[in-house]
Tab-separated table of C-alpha atoms and ligand atoms in Angstrom:
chain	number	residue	atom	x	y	z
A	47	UNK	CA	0.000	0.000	0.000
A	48	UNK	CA	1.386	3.350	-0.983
A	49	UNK	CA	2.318	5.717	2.399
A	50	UNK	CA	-0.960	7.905	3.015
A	51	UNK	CA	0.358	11.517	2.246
A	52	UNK	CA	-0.872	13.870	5.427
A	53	UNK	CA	-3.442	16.182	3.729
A	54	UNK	CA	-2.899	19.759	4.004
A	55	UNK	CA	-6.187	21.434	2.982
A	56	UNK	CA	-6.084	23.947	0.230
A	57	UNK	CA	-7.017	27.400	0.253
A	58	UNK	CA	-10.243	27.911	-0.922
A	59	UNK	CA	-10.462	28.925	-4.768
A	60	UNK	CA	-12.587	31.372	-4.642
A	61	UNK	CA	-14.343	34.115	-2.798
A	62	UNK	CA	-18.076	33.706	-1.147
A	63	UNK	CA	-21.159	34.745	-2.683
A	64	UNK	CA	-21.153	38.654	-2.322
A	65	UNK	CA	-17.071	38.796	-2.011
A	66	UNK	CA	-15.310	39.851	-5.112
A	67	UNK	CA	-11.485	38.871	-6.023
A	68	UNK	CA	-9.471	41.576	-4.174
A	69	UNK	CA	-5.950	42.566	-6.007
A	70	UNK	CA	-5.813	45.005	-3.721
A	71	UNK	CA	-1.820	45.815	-2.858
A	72	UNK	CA	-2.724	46.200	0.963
A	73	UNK	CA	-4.649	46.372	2.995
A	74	UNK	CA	-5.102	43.046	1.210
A	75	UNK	CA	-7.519	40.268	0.687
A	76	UNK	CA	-7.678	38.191	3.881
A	77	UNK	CA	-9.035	33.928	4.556
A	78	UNK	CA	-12.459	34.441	4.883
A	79	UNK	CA	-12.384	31.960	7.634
A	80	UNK	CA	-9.458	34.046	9.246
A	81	UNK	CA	-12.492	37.119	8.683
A	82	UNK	CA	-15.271	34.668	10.401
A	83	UNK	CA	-13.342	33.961	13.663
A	84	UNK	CA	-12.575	37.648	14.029
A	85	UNK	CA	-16.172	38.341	13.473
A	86	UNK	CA	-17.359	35.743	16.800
A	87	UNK	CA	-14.033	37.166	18.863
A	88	UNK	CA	-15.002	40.380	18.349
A	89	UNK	CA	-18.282	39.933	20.629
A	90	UNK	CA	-16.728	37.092	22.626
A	91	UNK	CA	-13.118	35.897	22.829
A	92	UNK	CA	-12.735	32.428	24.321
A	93	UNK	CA	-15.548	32.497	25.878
A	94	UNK	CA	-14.630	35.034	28.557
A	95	UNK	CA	-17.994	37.169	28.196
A	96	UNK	CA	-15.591	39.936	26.650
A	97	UNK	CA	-14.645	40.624	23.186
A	98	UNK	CA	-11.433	40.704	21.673
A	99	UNK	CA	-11.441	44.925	21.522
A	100	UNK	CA	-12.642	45.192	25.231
A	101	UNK	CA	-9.701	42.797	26.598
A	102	UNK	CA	-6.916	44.019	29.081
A	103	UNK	CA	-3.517	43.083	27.382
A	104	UNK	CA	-2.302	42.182	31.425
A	105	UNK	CA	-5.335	39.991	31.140
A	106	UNK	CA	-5.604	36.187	30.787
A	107	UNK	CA	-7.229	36.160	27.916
A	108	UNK	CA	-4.573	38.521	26.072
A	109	UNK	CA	-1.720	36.060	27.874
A	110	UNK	CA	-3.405	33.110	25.717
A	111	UNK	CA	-4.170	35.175	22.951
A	112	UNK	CA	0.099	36.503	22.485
A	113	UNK	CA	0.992	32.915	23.159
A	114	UNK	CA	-1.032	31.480	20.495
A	115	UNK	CA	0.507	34.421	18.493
A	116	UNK	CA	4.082	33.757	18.817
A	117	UNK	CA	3.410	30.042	18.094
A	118	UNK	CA	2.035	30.286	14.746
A	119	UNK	CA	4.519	32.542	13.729
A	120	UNK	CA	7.347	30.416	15.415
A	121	UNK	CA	5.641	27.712	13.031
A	122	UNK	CA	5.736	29.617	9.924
A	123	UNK	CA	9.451	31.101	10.607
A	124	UNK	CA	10.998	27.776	11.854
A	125	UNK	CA	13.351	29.720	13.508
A	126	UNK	CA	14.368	28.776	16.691
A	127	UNK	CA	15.052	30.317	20.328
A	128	UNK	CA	18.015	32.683	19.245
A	129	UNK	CA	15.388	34.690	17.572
A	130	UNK	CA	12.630	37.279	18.867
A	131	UNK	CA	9.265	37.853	17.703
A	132	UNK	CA	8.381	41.573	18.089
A	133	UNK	CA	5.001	43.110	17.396
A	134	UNK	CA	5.098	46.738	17.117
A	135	UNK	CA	2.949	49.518	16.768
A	136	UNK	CA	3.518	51.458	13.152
A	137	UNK	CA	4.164	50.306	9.518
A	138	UNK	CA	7.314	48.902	7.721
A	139	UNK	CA	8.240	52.730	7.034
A	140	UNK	CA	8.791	52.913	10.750
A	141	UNK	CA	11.432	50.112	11.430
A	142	UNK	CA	14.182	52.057	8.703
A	143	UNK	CA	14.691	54.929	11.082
A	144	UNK	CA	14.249	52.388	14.053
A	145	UNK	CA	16.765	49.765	12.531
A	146	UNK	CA	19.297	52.784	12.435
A	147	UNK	CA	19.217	54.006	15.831
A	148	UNK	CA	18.931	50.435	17.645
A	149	UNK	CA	22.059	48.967	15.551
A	150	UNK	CA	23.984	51.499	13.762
A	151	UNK	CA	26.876	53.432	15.396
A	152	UNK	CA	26.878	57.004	15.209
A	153	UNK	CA	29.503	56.694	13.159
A	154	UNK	CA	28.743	53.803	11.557
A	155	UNK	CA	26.315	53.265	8.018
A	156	UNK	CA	24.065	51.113	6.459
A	157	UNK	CA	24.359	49.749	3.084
A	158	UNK	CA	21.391	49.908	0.983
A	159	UNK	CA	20.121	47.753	-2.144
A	160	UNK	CA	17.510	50.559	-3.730
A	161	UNK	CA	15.570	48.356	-5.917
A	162	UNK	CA	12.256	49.662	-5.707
A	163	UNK	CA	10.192	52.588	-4.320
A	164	UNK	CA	9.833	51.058	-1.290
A	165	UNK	CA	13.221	50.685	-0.493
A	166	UNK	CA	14.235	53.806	-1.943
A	167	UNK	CA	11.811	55.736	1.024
A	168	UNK	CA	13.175	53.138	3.702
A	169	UNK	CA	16.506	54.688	2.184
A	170	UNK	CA	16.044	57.670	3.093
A	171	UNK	CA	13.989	57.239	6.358
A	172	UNK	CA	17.198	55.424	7.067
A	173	UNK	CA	19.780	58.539	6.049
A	174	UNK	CA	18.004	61.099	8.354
A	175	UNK	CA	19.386	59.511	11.444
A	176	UNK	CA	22.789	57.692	10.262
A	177	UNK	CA	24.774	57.980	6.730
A	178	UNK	CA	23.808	55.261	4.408
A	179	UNK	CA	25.774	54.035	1.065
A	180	UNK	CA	24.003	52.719	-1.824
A	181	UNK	CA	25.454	49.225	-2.649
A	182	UNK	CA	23.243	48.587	-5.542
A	183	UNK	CA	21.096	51.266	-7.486
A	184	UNK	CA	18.687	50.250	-9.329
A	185	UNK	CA	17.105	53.640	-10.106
A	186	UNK	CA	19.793	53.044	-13.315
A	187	UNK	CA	18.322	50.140	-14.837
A	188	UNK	CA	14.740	51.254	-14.027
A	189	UNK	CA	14.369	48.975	-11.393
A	190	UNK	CA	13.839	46.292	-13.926
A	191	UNK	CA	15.660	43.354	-11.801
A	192	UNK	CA	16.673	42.850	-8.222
A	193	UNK	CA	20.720	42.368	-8.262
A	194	UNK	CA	22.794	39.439	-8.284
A	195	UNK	CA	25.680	38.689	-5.380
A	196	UNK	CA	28.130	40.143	-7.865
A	197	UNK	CA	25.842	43.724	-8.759
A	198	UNK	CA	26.033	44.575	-4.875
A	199	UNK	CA	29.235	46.611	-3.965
A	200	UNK	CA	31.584	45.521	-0.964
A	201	UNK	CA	29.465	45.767	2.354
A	202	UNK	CA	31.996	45.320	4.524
A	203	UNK	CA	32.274	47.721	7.431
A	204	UNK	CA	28.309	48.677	6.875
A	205	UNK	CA	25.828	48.355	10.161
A	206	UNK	CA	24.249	45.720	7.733
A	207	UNK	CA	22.691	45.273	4.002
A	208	UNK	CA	18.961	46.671	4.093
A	209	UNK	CA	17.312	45.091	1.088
A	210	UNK	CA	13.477	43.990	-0.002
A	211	UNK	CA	12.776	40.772	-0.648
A	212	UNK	CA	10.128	41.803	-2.935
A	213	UNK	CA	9.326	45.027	-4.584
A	214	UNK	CA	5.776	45.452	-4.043
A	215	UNK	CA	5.165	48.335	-6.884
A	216	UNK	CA	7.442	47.156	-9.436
A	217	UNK	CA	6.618	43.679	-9.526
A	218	UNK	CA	10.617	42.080	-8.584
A	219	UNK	CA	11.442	39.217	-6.347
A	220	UNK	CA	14.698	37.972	-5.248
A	221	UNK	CA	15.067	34.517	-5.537
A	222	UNK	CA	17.352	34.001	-2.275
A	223	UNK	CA	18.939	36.308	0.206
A	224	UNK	CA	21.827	37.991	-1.023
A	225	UNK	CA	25.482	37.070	0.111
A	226	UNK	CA	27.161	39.728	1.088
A	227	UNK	CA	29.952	40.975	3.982
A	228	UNK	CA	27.458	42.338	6.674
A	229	UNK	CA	24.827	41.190	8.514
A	230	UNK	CA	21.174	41.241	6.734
A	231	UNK	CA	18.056	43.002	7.318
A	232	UNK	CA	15.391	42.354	5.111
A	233	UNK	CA	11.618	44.154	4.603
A	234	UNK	CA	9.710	40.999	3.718
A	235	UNK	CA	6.471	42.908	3.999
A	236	UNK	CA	5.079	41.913	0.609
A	237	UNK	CA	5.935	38.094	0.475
A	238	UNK	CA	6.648	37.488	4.294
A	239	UNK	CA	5.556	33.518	4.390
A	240	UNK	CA	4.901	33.045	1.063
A	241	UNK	CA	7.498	30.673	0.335
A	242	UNK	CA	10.219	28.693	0.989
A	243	UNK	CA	13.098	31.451	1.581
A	244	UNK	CA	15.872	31.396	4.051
A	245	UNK	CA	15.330	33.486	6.449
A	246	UNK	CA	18.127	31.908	9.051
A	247	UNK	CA	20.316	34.060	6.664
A	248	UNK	CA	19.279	37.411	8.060
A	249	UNK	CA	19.536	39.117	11.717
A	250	UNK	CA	16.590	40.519	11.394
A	251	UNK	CA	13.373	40.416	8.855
A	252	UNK	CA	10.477	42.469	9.377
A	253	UNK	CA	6.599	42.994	7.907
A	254	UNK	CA	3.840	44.767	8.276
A	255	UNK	CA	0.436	43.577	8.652
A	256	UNK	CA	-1.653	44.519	5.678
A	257	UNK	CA	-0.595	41.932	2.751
A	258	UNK	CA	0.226	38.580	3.943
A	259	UNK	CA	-0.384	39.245	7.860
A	260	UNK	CA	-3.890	40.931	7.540
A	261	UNK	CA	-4.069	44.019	9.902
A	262	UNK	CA	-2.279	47.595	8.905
A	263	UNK	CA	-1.090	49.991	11.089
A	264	UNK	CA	1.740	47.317	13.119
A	265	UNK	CA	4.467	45.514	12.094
A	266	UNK	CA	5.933	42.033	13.257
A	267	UNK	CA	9.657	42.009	13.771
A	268	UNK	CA	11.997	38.341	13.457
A	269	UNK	CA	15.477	39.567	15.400
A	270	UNK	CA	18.402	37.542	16.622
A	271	UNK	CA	18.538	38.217	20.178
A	272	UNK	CA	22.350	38.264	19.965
A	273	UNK	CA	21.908	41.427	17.977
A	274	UNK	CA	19.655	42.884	20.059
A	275	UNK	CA	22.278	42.179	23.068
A	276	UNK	CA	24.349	44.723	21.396
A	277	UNK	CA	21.731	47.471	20.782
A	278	UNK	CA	21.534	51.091	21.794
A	279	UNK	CA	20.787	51.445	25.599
A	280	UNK	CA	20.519	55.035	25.563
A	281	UNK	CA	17.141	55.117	23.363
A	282	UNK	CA	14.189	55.773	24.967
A	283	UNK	CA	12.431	52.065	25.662
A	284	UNK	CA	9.820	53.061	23.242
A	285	UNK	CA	12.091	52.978	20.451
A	286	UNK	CA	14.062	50.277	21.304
A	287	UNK	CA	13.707	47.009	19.733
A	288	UNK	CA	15.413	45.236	22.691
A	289	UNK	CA	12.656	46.764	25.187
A	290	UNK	CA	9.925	45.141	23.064
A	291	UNK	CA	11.654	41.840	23.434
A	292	UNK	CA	11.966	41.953	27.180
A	293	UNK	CA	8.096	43.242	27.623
A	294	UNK	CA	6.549	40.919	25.015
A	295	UNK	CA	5.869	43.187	22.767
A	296	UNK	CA	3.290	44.789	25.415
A	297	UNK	CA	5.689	47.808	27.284
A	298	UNK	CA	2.324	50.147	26.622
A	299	UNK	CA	-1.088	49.235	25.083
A	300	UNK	CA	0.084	47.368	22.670
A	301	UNK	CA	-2.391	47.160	19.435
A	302	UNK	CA	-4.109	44.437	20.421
A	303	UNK	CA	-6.265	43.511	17.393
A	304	UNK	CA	-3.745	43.723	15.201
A	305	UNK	CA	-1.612	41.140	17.304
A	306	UNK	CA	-4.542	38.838	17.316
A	307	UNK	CA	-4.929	39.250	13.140
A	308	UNK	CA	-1.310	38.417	13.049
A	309	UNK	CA	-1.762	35.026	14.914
A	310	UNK	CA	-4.707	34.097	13.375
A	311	UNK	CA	-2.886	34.478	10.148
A	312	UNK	CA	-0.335	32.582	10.803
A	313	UNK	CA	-1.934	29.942	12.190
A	314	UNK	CA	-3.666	30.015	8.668
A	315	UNK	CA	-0.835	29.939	6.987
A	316	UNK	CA	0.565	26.994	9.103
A	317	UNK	CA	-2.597	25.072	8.677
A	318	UNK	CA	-2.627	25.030	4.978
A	319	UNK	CA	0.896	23.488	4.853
A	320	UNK	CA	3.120	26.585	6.277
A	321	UNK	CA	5.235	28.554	3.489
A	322	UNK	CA	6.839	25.897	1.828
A	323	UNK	CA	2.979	24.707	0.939
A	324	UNK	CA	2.663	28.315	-0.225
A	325	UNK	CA	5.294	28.460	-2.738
A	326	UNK	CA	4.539	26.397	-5.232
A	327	UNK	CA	0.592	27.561	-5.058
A	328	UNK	CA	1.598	31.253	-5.209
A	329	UNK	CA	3.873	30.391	-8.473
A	330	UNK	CA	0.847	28.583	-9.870
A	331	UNK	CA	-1.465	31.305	-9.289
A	332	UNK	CA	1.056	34.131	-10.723
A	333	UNK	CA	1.868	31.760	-13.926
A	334	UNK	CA	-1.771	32.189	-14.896
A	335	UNK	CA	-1.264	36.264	-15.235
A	336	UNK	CA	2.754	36.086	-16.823
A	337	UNK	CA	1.170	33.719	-19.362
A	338	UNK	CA	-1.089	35.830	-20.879
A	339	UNK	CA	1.460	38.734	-20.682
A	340	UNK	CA	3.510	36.648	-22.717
A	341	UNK	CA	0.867	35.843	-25.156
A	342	UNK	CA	-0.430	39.053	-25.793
A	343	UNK	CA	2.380	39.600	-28.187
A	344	UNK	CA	3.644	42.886	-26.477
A	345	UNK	CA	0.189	44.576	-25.420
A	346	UNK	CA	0.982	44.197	-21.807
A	347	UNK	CA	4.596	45.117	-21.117
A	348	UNK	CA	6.276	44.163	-17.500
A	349	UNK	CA	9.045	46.634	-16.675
A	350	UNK	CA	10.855	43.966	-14.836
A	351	UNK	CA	13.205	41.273	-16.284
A	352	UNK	CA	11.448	37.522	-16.425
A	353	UNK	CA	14.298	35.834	-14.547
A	354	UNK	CA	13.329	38.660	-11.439
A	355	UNK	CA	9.266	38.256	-11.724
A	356	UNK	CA	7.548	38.424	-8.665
A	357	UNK	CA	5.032	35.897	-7.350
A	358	UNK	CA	3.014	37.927	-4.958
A	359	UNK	CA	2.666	41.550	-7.114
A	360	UNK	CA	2.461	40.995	-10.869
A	361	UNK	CA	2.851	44.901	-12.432
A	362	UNK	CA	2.660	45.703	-16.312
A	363	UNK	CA	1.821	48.858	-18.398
A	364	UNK	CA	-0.682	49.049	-21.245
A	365	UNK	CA	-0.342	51.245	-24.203
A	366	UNK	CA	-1.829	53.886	-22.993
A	367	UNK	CA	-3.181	55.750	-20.051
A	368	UNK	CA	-6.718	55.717	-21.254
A	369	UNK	CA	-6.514	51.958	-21.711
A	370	UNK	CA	-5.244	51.390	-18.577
A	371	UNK	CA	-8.441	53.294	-17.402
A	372	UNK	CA	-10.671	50.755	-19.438
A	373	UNK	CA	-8.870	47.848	-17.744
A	374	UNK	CA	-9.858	49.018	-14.736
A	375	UNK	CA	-13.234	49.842	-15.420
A	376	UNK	CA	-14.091	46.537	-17.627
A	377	UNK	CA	-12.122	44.262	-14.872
A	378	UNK	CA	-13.915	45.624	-11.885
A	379	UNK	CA	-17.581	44.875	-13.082
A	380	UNK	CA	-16.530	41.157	-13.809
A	381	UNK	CA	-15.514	41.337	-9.622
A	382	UNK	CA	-11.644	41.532	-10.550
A	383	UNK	CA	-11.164	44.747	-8.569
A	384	UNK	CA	-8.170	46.766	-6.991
A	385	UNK	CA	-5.834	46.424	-10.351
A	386	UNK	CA	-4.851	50.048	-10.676
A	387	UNK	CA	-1.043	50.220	-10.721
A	388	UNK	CA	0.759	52.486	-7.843
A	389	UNK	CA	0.283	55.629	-8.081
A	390	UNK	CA	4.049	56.485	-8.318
A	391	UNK	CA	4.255	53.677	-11.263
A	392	UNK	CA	1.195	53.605	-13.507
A	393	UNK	CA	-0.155	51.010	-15.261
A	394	UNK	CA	-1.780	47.716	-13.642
A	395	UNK	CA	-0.923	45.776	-10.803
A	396	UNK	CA	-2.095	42.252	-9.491
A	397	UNK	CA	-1.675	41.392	-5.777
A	398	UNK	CA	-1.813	37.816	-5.511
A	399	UNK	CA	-0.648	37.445	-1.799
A	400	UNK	CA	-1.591	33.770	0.226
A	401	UNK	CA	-5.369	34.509	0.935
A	402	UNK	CA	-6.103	35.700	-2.922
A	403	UNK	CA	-7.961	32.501	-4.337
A	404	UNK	CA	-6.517	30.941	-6.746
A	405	UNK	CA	-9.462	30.990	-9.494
A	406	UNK	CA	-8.841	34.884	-9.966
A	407	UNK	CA	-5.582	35.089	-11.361
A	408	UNK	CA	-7.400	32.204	-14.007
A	409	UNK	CA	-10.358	34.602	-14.260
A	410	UNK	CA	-7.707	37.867	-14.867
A	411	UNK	CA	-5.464	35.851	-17.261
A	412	UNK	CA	-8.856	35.018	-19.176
A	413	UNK	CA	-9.992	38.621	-19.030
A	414	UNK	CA	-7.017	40.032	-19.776
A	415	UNK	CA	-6.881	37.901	-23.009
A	416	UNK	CA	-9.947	39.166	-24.352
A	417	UNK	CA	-9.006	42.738	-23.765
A	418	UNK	CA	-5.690	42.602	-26.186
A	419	UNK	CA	-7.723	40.735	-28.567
A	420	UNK	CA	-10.634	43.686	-28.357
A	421	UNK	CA	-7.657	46.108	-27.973
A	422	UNK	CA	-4.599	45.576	-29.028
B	238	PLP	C1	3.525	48.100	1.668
B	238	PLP	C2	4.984	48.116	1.863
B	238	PLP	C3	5.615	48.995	2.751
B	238	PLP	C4	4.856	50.062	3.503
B	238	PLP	O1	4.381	49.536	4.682
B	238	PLP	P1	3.700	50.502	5.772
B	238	PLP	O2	3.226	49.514	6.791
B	238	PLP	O3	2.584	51.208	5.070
B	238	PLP	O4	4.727	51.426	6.273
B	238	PLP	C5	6.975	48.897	2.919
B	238	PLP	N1	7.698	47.983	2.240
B	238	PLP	C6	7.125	47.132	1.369
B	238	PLP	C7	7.963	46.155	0.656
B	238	PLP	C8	5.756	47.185	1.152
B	238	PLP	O5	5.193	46.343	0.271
């Protein structure tokens, strides 16, 4: 008899009645089921007669509640006891100014891959409290690829490499961590979980909460305690990353809903097979919308290189401003919705983070089909 293979459920494929697909960059499509338990807490959490807005963070209930947290994303991470889970209060934008003054010298300076918008701003966020050198610009080339080992210039002697693993507007991924001559910080907040991807290799990795961890407005921080050993004493404790760690995350009110979105994320995520059950799903899904770029004969043109494509944000331009206005118009009463490209960028953009169902990016690539043909 063959072995039984342990079933992971999938993710369901498509929205509920009333739901439409959601390409929204973030805040993002979330589980529905994730949505459903949130609903019940929010009356009643664990049965405690209180809901999950009305509960003391000294409480019990909040005790079980940040336990349950740091579990399921111990589960995703798989890293072990000589890291920290930190939730904090404000977005990704927050932790480049934070990262500086926590781990960088006065003196000292941070190395900085700019591939993208995003880590252009967390570039300078970064350069108004310590000097940073760029050791890979990608403003050159467009941003149309994230750079290989060999693009990055010497780190050595840097604080540590800040890059992104995944360039939310322009639609690049990196494929691995970078090697480089300093230790690594990485904002994973657009494909945090979403795959296989070593994050052992960094000292610390952060997100926040609106794409693949469901709640904006805080930010969940992976650090090597070692690091954090050597941090700045001299901050106040409410910017210090190593305060967090010694309070759990709860030196003030922390933001307790978000905290509780976070887990129950996770523990999605960890459910349905953890990232490396993500992966190849995510590549699936994304194939669907990079085939019918590549069909369409050179109506819809990525910016970005095909070896660098991204899984989780799929970004192209159309001919023309006022097509790209029809797109949006034409895909949003079929219930594709939230395609408009960045603001900054242009063109369209497809979010396909873990909780977008899978039939959409079959429905887009089959919508976006008929448009060149009616178009192009
Ligand atoms: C969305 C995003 C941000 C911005 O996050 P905030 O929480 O709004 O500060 C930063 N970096 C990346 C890669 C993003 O995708």
């Amino acid at each position: 008899m063959p072995h039984a293979v342990s079933a992971v459920p999938e993710p369901p494929a498509t929205p509920s009645v009333g739901r439409v697909y959601n390409f929204s960059a973030g805040p993002a499509a979330m589980p529905e089921s994730v949505l459903g338990q949130l609903r019940e807490e929010m009356f009643d959490l664990f049965g405690t007669g209180i809901g999950l807005l009305e509960q003391s963070h000294r409480g019990a209930a909040y005790d079980r509640l940040l336990a349950e947290a740091f579990q399921a994303v111990d589960a995703c991470s798989g890293l072990g006891d000589e890291w920290a889970t930190l939730f904090l209060p404000g977005g990704s934008m927050q932790q480049f100014s934070l990262m500086a003054m926590n781990f960088v010298p006065k003196d000292g300076w941070v190395a900085f891959a700019d591939t993208g918008l995003w880590a252009h701003k967390g570039e300078h966020e970064t350069s108004c409290v310590r000097r940073v050198r760029k050791a890979f610009d990608g403003t050159a080339c467009r941003y149309d690829h994230v750079p290989a080992d060999g693009e990055i210039s010497d780190c050595s002697g840097a604080a540590y490499l800040s890059y992104c693993s995944n360039n939310t507007v322009e639609g690049t991924q990196f494929a691995r961590p970078p090697r480089v001559a300093a230790p690594l910080f990485c904002d994973a907040t657009s494909d945090i979980f979403s795959r296989e991807y070593d994050l052992a290799a960094h000292d610390l990795v952060f997100a926040s909460g609106q794409k693949n961890l469901g709640a904006s407005g805080i930010t969940m921080v992976l650090v090597r305690r070692s690091l954090l050993e050597r941090a700045d004493r001299s901050l106040p404790p409410m910017l210090s990353y190593a305060h967090f760690a010694r309070t759990e995350s709860r030196p003030n009110t922390p933001p307790t809903f978000g905290v509780r979105v976070i887990g129950l994320m996770a523990k999605w995520i960890a459910d349905h097979g953890g990232p490396a059950a993500f992966g190849p799903r995510n590549r699936a899904k994304a194939a669907h919308i990079y085939a019918s770029i590549d069909r369409s004969g050179g109506f819809y043109r990525p910016s970005m290189r095909a070896d660098c494509r991204s899984d989780m944000s799929i970004s192209f331009q159309l001919p023309s401003d006022a097509l790209v206005d029809r797109f949006v118009a034409e895909s949003e009463r079929e219930g594709l919705c939230g395609l408009r490209g960045h603001r900054e960028w242009g063109g369209i953009r497809a979010c396909v983070y873990n909780a977008f169902p899978a039939k959409g990016c079959e429905l887009l690539a089959t919508f976006m089909d008929e448009f060149a043909r009616r178009n192009g």
